[in-house]
CSV table of C-alpha atoms in Angstrom, one decimal:
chain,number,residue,atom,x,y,z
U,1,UNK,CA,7.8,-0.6,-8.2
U,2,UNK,CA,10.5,0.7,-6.7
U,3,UNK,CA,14.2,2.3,-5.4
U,4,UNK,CA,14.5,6.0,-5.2
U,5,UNK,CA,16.3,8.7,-4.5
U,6,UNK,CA,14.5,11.0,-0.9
U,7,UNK,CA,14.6,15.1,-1.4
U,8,UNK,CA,15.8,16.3,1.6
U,9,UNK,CA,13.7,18.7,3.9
U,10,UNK,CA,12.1,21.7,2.9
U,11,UNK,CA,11.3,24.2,4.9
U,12,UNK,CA,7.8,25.4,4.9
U,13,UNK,CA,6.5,29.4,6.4
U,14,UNK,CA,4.7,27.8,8.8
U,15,UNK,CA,6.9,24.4,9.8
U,16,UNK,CA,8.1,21.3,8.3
U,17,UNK,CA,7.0,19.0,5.4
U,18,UNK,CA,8.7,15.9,4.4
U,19,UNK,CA,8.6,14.4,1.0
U,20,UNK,CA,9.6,11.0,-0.1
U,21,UNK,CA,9.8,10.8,-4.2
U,22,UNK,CA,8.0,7.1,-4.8
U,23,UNK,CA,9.3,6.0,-8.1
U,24,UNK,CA,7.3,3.5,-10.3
U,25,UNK,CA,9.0,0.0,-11.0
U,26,UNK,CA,7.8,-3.5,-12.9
U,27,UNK,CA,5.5,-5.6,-10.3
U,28,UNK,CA,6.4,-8.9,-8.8
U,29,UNK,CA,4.2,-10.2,-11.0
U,30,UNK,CA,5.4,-8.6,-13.9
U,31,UNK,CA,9.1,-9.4,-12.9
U,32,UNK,CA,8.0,-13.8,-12.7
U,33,UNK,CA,5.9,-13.2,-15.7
U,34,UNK,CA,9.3,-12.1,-17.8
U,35,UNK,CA,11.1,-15.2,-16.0
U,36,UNK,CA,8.6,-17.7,-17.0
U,37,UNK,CA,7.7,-18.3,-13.4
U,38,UNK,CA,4.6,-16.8,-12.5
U,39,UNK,CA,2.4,-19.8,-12.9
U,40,UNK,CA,4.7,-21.7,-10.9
U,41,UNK,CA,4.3,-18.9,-8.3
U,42,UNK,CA,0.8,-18.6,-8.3
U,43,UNK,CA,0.5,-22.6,-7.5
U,44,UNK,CA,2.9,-22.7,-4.8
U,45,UNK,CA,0.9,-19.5,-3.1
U,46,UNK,CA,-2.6,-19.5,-3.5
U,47,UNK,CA,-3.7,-15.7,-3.8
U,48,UNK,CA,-5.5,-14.5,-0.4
U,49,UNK,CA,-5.9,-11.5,-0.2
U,50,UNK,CA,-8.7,-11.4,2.5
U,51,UNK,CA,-6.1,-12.6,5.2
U,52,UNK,CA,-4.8,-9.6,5.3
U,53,UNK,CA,-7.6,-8.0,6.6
U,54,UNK,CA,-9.0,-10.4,9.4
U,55,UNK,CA,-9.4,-8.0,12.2
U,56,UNK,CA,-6.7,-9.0,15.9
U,57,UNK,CA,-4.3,-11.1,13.5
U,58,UNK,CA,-1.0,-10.0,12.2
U,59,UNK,CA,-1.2,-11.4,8.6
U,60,UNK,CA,0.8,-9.9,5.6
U,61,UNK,CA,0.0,-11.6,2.9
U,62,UNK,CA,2.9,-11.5,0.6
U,63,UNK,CA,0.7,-11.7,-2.4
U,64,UNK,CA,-0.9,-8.4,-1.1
U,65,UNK,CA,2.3,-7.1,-2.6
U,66,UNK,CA,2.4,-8.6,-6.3
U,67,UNK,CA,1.2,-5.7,-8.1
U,68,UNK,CA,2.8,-3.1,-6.5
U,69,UNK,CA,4.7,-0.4,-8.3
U,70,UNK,CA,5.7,2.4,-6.0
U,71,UNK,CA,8.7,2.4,-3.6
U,72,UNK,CA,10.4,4.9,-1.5
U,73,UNK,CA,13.4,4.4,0.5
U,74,UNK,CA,14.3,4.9,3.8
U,75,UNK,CA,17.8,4.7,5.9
U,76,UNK,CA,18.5,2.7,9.2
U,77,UNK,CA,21.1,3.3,11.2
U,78,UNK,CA,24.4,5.1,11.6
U,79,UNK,CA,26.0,5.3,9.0
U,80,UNK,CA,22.9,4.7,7.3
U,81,UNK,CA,21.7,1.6,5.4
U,82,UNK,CA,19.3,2.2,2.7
U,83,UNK,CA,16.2,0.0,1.8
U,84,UNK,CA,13.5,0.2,-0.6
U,85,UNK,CA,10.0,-0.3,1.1
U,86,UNK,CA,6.6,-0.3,0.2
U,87,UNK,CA,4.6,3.0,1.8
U,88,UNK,CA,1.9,0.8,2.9
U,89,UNK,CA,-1.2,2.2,4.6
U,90,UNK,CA,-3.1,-1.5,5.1
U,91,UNK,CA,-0.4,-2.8,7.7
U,92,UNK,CA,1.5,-1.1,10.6
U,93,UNK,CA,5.2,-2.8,10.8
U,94,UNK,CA,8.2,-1.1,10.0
U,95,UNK,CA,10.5,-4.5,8.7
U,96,UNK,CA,13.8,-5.2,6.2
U,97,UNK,CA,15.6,-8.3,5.9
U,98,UNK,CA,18.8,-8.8,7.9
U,99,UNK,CA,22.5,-10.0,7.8
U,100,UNK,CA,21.0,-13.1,10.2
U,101,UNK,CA,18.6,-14.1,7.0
U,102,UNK,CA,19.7,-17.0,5.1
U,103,UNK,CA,16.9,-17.2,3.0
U,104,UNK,CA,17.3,-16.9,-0.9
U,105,UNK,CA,15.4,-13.8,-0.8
U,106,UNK,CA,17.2,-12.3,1.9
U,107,UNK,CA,20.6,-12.4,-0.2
U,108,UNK,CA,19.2,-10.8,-3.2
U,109,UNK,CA,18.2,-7.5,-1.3
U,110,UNK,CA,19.4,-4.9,1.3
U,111,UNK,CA,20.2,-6.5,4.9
U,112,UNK,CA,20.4,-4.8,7.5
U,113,UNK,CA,23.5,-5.5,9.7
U,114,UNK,CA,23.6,-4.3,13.3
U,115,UNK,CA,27.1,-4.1,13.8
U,116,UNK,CA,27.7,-1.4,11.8
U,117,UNK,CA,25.5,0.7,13.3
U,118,UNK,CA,26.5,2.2,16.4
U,119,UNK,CA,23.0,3.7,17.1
U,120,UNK,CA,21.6,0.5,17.2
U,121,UNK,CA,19.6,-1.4,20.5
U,122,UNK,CA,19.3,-4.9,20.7
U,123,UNK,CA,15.9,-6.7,22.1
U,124,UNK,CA,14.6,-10.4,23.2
U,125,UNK,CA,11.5,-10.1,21.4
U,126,UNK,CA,10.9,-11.8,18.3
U,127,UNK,CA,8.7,-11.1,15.6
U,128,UNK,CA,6.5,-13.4,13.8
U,129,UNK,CA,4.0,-12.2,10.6
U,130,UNK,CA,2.1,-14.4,9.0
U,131,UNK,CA,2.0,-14.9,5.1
U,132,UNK,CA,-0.7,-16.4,2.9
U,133,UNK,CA,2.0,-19.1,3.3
U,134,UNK,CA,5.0,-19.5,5.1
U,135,UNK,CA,5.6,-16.6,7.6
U,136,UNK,CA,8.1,-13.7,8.2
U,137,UNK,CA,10.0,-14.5,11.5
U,138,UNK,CA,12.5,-12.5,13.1
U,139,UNK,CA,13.8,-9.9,16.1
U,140,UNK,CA,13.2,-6.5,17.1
U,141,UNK,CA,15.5,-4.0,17.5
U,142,UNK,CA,16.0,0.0,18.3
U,143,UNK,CA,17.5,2.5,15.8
U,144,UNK,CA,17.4,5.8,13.9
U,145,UNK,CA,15.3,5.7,11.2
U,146,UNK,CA,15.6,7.8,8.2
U,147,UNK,CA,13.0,9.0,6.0
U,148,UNK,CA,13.5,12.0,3.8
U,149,UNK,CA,15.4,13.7,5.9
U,150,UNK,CA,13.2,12.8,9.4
U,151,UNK,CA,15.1,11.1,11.6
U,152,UNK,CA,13.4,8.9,14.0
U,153,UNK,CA,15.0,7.9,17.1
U,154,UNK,CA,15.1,4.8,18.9
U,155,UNK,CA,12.4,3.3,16.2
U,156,UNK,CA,10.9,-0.5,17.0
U,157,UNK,CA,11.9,-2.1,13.7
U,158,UNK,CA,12.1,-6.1,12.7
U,159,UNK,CA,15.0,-7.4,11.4
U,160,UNK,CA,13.5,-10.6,9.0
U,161,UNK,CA,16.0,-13.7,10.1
U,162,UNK,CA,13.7,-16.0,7.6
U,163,UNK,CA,11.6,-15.0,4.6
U,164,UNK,CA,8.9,-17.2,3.2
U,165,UNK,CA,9.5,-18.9,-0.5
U,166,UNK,CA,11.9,-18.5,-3.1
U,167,UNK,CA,9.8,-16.3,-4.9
U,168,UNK,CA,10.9,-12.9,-3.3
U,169,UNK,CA,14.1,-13.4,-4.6
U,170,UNK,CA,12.4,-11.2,-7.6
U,171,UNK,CA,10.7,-8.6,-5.3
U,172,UNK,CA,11.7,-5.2,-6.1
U,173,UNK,CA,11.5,-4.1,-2.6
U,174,UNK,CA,13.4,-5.2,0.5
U,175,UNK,CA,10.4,-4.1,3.3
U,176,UNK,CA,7.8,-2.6,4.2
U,177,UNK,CA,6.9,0.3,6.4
U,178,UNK,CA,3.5,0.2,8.0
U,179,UNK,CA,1.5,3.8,7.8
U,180,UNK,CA,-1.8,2.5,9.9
U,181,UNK,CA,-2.6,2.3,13.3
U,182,UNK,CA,-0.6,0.7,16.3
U,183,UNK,CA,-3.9,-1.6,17.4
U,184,UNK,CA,-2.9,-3.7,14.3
U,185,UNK,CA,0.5,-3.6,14.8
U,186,UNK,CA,2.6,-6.9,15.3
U,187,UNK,CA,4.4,-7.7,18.8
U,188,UNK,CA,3.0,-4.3,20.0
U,189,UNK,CA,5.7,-2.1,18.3
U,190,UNK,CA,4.9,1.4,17.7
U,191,UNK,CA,4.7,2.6,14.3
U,192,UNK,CA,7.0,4.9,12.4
U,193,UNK,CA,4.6,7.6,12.0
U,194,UNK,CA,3.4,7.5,15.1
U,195,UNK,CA,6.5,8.1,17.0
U,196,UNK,CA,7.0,11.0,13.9
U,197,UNK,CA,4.0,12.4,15.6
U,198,UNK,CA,5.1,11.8,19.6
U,199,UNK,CA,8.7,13.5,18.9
U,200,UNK,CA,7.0,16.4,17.1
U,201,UNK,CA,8.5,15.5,13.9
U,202,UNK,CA,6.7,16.7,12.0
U,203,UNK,CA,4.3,20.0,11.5
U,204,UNK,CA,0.8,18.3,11.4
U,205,UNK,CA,0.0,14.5,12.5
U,206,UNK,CA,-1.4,13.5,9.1
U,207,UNK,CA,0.3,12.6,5.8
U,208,UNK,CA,-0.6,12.8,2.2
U,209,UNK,CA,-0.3,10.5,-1.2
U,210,UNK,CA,-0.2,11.3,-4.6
U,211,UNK,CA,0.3,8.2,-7.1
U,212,UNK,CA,0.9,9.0,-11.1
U,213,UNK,CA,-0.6,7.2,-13.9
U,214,UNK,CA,1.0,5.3,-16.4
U,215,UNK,CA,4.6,6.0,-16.2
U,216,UNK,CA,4.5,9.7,-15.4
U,217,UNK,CA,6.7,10.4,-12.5
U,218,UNK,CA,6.2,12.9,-9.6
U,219,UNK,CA,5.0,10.0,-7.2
U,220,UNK,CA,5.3,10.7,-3.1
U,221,UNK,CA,4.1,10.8,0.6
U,222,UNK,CA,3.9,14.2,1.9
U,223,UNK,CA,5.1,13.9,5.9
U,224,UNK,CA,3.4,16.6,7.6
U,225,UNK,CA,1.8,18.7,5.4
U,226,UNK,CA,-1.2,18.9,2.5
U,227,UNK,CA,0.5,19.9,-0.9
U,228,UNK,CA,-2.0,22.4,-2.2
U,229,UNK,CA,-1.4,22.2,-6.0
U,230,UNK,CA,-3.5,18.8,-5.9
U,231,UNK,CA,-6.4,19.8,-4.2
U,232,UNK,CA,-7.9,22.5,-6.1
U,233,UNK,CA,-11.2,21.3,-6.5
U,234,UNK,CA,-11.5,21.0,-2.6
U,235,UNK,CA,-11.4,18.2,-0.1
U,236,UNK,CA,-14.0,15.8,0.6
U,237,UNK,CA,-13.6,14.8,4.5
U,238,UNK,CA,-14.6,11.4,5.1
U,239,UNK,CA,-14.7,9.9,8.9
U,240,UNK,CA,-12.8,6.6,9.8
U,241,UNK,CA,-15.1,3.9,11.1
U,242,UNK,CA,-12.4,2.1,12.6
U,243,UNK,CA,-9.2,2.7,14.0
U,244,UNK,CA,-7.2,0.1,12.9
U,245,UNK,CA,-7.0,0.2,9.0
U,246,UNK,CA,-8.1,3.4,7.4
U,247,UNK,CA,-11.7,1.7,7.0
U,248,UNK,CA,-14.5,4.7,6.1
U,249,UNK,CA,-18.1,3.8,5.3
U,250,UNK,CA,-19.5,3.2,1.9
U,251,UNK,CA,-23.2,3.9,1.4
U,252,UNK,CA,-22.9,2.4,-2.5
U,253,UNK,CA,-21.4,1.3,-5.7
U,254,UNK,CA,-23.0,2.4,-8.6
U,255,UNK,CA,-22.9,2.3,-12.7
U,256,UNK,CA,-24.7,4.6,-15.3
U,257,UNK,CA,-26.8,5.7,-12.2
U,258,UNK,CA,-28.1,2.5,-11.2
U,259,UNK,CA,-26.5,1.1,-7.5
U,260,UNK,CA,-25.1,-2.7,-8.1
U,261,UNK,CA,-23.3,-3.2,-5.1
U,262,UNK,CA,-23.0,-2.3,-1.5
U,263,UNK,CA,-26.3,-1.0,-2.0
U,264,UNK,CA,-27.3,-1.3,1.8
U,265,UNK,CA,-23.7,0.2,3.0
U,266,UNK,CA,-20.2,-1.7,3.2
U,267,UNK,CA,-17.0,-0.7,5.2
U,268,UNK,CA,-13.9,0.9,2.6
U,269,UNK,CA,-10.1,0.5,3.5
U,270,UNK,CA,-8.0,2.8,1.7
U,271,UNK,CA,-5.1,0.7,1.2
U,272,UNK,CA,-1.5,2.1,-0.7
U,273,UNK,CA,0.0,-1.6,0.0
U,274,UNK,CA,-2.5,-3.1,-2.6
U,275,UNK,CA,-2.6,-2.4,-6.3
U,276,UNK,CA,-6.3,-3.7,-7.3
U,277,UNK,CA,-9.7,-3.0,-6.7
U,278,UNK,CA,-10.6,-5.7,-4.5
U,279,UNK,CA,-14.5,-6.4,-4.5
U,280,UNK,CA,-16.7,-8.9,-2.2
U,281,UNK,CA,-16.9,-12.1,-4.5
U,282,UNK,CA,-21.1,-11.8,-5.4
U,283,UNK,CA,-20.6,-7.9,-6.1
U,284,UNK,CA,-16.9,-8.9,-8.4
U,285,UNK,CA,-19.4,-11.4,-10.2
U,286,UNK,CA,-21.9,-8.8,-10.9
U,287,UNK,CA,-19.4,-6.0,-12.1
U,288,UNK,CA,-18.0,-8.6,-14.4
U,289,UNK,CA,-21.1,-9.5,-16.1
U,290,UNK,CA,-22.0,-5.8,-16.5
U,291,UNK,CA,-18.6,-4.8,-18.0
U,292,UNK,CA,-18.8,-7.3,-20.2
U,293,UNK,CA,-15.3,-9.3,-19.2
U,294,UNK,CA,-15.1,-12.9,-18.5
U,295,UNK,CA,-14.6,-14.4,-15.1
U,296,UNK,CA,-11.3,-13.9,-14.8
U,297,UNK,CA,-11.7,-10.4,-15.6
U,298,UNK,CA,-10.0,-10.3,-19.4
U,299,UNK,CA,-12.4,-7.9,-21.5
U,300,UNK,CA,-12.2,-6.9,-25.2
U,301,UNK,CA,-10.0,-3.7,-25.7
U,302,UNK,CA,-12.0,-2.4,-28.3
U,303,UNK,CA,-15.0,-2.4,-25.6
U,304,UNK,CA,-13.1,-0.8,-22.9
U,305,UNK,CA,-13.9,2.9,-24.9
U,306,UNK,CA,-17.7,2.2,-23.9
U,307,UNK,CA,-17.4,1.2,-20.6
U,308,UNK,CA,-19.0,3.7,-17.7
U,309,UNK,CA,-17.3,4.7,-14.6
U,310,UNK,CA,-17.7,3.1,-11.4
U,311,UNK,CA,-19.3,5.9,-8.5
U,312,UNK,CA,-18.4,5.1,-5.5
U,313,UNK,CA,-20.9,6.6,-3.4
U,314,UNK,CA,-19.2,7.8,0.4
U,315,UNK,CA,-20.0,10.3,2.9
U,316,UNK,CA,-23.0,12.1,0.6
U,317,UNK,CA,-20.6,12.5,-2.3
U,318,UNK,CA,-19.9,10.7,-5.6
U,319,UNK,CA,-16.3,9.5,-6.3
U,320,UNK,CA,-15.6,8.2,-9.9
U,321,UNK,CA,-13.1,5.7,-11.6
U,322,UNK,CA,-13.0,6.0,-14.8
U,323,UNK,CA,-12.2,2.8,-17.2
U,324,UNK,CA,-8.6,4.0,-17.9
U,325,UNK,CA,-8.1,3.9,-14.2
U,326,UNK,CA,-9.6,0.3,-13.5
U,327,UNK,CA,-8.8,-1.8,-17.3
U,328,UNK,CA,-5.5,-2.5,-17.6
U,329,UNK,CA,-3.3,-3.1,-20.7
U,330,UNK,CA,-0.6,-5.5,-21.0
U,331,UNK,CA,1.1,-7.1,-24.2
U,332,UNK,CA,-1.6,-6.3,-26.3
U,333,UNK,CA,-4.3,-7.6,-23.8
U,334,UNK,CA,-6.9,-5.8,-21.2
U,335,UNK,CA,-8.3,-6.9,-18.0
U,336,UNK,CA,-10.2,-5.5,-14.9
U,337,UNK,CA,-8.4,-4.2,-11.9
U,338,UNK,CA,-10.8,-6.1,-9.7
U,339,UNK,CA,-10.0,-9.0,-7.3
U,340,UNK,CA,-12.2,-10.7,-5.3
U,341,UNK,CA,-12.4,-11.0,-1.7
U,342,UNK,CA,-14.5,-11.6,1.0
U,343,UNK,CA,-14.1,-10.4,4.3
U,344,UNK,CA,-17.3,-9.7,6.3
U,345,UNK,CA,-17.2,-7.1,9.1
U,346,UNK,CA,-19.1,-6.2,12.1
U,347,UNK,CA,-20.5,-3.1,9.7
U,348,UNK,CA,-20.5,-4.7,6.4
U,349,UNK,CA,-19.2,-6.6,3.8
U,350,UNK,CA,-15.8,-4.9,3.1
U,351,UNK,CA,-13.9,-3.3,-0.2
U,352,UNK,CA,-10.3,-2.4,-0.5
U,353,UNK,CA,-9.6,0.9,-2.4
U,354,UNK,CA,-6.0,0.5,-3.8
U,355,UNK,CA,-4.1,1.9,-6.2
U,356,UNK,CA,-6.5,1.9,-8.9
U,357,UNK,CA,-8.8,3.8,-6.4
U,358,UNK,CA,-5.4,6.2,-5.4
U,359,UNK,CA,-5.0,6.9,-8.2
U,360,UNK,CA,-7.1,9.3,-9.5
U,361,UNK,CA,-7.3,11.2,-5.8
U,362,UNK,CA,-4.9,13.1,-4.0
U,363,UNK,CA,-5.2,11.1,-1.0
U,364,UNK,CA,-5.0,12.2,2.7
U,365,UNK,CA,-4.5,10.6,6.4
U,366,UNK,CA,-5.3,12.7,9.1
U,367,UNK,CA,-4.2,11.9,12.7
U,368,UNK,CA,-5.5,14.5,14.3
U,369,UNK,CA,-8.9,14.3,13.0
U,370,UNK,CA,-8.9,10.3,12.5
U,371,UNK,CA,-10.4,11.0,8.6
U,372,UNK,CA,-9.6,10.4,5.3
U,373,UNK,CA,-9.6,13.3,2.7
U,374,UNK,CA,-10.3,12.7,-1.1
U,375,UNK,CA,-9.2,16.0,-3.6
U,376,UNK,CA,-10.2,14.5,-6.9
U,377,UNK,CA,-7.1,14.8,-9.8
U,378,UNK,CA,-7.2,16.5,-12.9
């Protein structure tokens, strides 16, 4: 998941777009599995995904993170320091780990040292995320932020002085850079793109993701700008229902015609900073018992050739996952991309639509219009 080289800008007739290259890496989870350790892992931090979600509290979840595959990188500072980050639209904090971290993790990645930058600003404040377990603590600082070619002045970042377990020692990213709304944000600091938008950074206030499949390459964010080789067959504009994520309503989930889940509506986020498919726990049990896999999701891979889509029903309109996009293969063996979860909301019982969703749309976030657009891949 991860590392990567940024194109620099490119000039468009009518203004400026941006485009970071993502490039596709091994998982976390991949990465412990090849050292033996990912059992050990998965003891020592229980997976909860839901935290992540619980609307007023700062919580990153690190295991949010596990099945991750794309990276960009950024810059911070002058000269610049460069750090691969996770493009993650289900948080809002820009952070990277620091020359003040003593952690095992922190000496195995990118730290970011203030005094050889002279561009940077110092603060009081301290930052403090909370993990599934264990927490991310550190300070806030001031400095120029880099990204493909966009600089950023005077950005809020956090500077990680401690990072929880010894586990992300074999992350293949050093951060993470938040791409959702400041009311979420920790300590109050303003998000990257947001102060992209204020300095008139870029040409339009929204920004667009395109994931590949498999190990095809051509991965990126578009900053500013729709590219329109990827939405030929139109855009489907779909209201937010909240400001905070990028939450849309669902009206539905349904299979071979017939509704099986979120059949009296659900609230959606569409989340880049999370791999799976992550489904309220009585609808998860219901899709694995009509997909034939067992409850921890393994399936035949003969069977996966018969499976049906999954139509997820939004806004009036019908968008399908195919099984390639939600079985996956590994050594031989096939699961489901489906986690569950259960976070209720004021509007709903909610779903995450990660990567597996992402996938298989050109995806858009609009500022300006606070929606979501869906173009549909070949």
């Amino acid at each position: 998941m991860k590392l990567l080289l940024l194109l620099a800008l490119v000039g468009l007739a009518q203004g400026l777009e941006t485009r970071v290259p993502l490039r596709k890496m091994k998982s976390l989870r991949q990465r412990l599995r090849e050292q033996g350790l990912l059992e050990s892992y998965l003891e020592q931090h229980p997976y909860n995904l839901a935290a992540k979600y619980f609307p007023g509290i700062a919580v990153e979840p690190l295991e949010n993170y596990m099945d991750d595959e794309y990276f960009g990188t950024i810059s911070i500072g002058t000269p610049p320091q460069e750090f691969t980050v996770v493009f993650d639209t289900g948080s809002s904090n820009l952070w990277v780990p620091s020359v003040f971290c003593s952690s095992p993790a922190c000496r195995n990645h990118n730290r970011f040292n203030p005094a050889e930058s002279s561009t940077f600003l110092s603060t009081n404040d301290t930052l403090f995320i909370a993990y599934g377990t264990g927490s991310m603590t550190g300070v806030l600082g001031y400095d120029t932020v880099d990204v493909a070619g966009i600089n950023v002045r005077n950005q809020i970042f956090g500077l990680a002085e401690t990072e929880p377990g010894d586990f992300f020692y074999y992350t293949p990213f050093d951060g993470i850079l938040g791409l959702a709304f400041p009311s979420i944000a920790s300590s109050g600091a303003t998000p990257v793109f947001d102060n992209m938008m204020t300095e008139n950074l870029v040409d339009r206030n929204l920004f667009s993701v395109y994931l590949s499949r498999d190990d095809e390459g051509g991965s990126f964010v578009l900053f500013g700008a729709i590219d329109p080789y990827y939405t030929t067959r139109g855009i489907s504009w779909i209201p937010l229902s909240a400001e905070t994520y990028w939450q849309i309503s669902m009206q539905s989930v349904s299979v071979s015609g017939t509704p099986v889940a979120c059949s009296s509506g659900c609230q959606a986020i569409v989340d880049t900073g999370t791999t799976l498919l992550a489904v309220p726990i009585r609808a998860f049990r219901t899709l694995m018992r009509l997909l034939g896999a067992s409850s921890s999701g393994e399936i035949s891979c003969e069977a996966v050739r018969n499976l049906p889509s999954l139509i997820f029903h939004i806004n009036g309109k019908e968008f399908p996952v195919p099984p390639r996009a939600y079985v996956l293969r590994s050594n031989g063996y096939c699961s489901l991309a489906l986690q569950g979860m259960d976070v209720p909301t004021e509007e709903g019982e909610l779903w995450i639509l990660g990567d597996v969703f992402i996938r298989e749309y050109y995806v858009i976030f609009n500022r300006a219009t606070n929606k979501v657009g869906l173009s549909r891949l070949p």
